[in-house]
Short mmCIF file of C-alpha atoms in Angstrom, two decimals:
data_model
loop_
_atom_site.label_atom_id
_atom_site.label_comp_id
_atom_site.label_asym_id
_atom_site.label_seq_id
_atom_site.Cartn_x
_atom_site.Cartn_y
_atom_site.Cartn_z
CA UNK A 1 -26.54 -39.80 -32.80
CA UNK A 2 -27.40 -37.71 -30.16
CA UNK A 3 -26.28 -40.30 -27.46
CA UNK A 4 -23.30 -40.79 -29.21
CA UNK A 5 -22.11 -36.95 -28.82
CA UNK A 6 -23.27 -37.47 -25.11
CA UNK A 7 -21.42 -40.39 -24.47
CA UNK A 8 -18.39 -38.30 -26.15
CA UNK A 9 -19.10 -35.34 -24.04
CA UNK A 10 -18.94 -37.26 -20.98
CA UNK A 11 -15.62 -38.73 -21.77
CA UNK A 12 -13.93 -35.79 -22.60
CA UNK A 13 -15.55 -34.09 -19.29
CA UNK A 14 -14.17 -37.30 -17.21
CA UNK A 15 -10.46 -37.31 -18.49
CA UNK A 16 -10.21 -33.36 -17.59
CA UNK A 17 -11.40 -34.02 -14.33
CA UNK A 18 -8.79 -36.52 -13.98
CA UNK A 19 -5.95 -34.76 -15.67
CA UNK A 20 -6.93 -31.59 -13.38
CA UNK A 21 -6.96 -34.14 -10.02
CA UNK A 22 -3.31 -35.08 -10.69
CA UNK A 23 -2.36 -32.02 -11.42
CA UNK A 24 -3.38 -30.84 -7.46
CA UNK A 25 -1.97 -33.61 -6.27
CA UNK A 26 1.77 -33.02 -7.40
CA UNK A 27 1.43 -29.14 -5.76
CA UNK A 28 2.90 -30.00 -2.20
CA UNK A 29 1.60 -28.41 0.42
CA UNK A 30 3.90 -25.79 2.12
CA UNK A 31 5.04 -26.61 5.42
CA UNK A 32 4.79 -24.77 8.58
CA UNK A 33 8.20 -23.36 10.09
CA UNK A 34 9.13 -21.25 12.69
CA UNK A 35 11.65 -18.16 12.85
CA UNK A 36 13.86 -19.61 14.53
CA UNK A 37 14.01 -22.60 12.12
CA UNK A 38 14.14 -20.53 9.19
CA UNK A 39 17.38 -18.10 10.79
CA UNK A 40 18.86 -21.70 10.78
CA UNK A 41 18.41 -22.75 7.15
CA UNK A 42 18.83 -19.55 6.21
CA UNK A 43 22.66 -19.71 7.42
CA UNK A 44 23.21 -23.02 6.31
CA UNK A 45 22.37 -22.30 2.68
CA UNK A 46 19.33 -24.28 2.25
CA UNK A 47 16.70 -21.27 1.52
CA UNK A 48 16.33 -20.44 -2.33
CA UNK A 49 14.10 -17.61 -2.00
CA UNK A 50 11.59 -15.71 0.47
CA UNK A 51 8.59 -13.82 -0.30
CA UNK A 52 7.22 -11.55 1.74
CA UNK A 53 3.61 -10.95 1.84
CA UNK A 54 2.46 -8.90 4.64
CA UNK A 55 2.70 -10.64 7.84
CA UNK A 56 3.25 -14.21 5.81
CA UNK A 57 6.56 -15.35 4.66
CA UNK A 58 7.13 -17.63 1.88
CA UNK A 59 9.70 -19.68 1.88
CA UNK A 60 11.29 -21.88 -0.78
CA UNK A 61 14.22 -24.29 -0.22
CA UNK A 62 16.71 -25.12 -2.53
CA UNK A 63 15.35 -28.70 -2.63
CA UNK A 64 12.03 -27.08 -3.94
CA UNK A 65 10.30 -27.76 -0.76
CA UNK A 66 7.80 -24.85 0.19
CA UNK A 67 7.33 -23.55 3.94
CA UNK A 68 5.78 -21.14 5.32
CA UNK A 69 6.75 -18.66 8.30
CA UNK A 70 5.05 -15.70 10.25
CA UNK A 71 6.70 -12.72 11.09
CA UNK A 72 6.85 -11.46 14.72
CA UNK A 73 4.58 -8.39 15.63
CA UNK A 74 6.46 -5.55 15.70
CA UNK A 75 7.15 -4.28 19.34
CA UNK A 76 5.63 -0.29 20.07
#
């Protein structure tokens, strides 16, 4: 009985690991991008949203791709 449970308990413990591997595998990376690149989507209409956290910007395009940006140190 008690290797029955086991053999249960391993199961179960396998098919979350596997459920939780596929799950990180469909959250894409976020791409690098440059200022200059993202002043150009940015007037063409591709950027969906930017978030702004400290020196990191966060950038999502309207295709659902995410990038990622760096602000310029502030001059003075």
């Amino acid at each position: 009985m008690l290797i029955r449970y086991l053999g249960v308990t391993v199961v179960v413990l396998l098919s979350l690991a596997l459920f939780f591997s596929f799950l990180a595998e469909r959250t894409a990376p976020s791409l690098p991008l440059p200022l200059n690149d993202l002043a150009l989507k940015v007037s063409a209409g591709e950027v969906a949203k930017i978030v702004i956290a400290g020196d990191d910007l966060k950038v999502t395009l309207k295709d659902g791709t995410m990038m990622n940006a760096k602000k310029e140190a502030e001059a003075g």
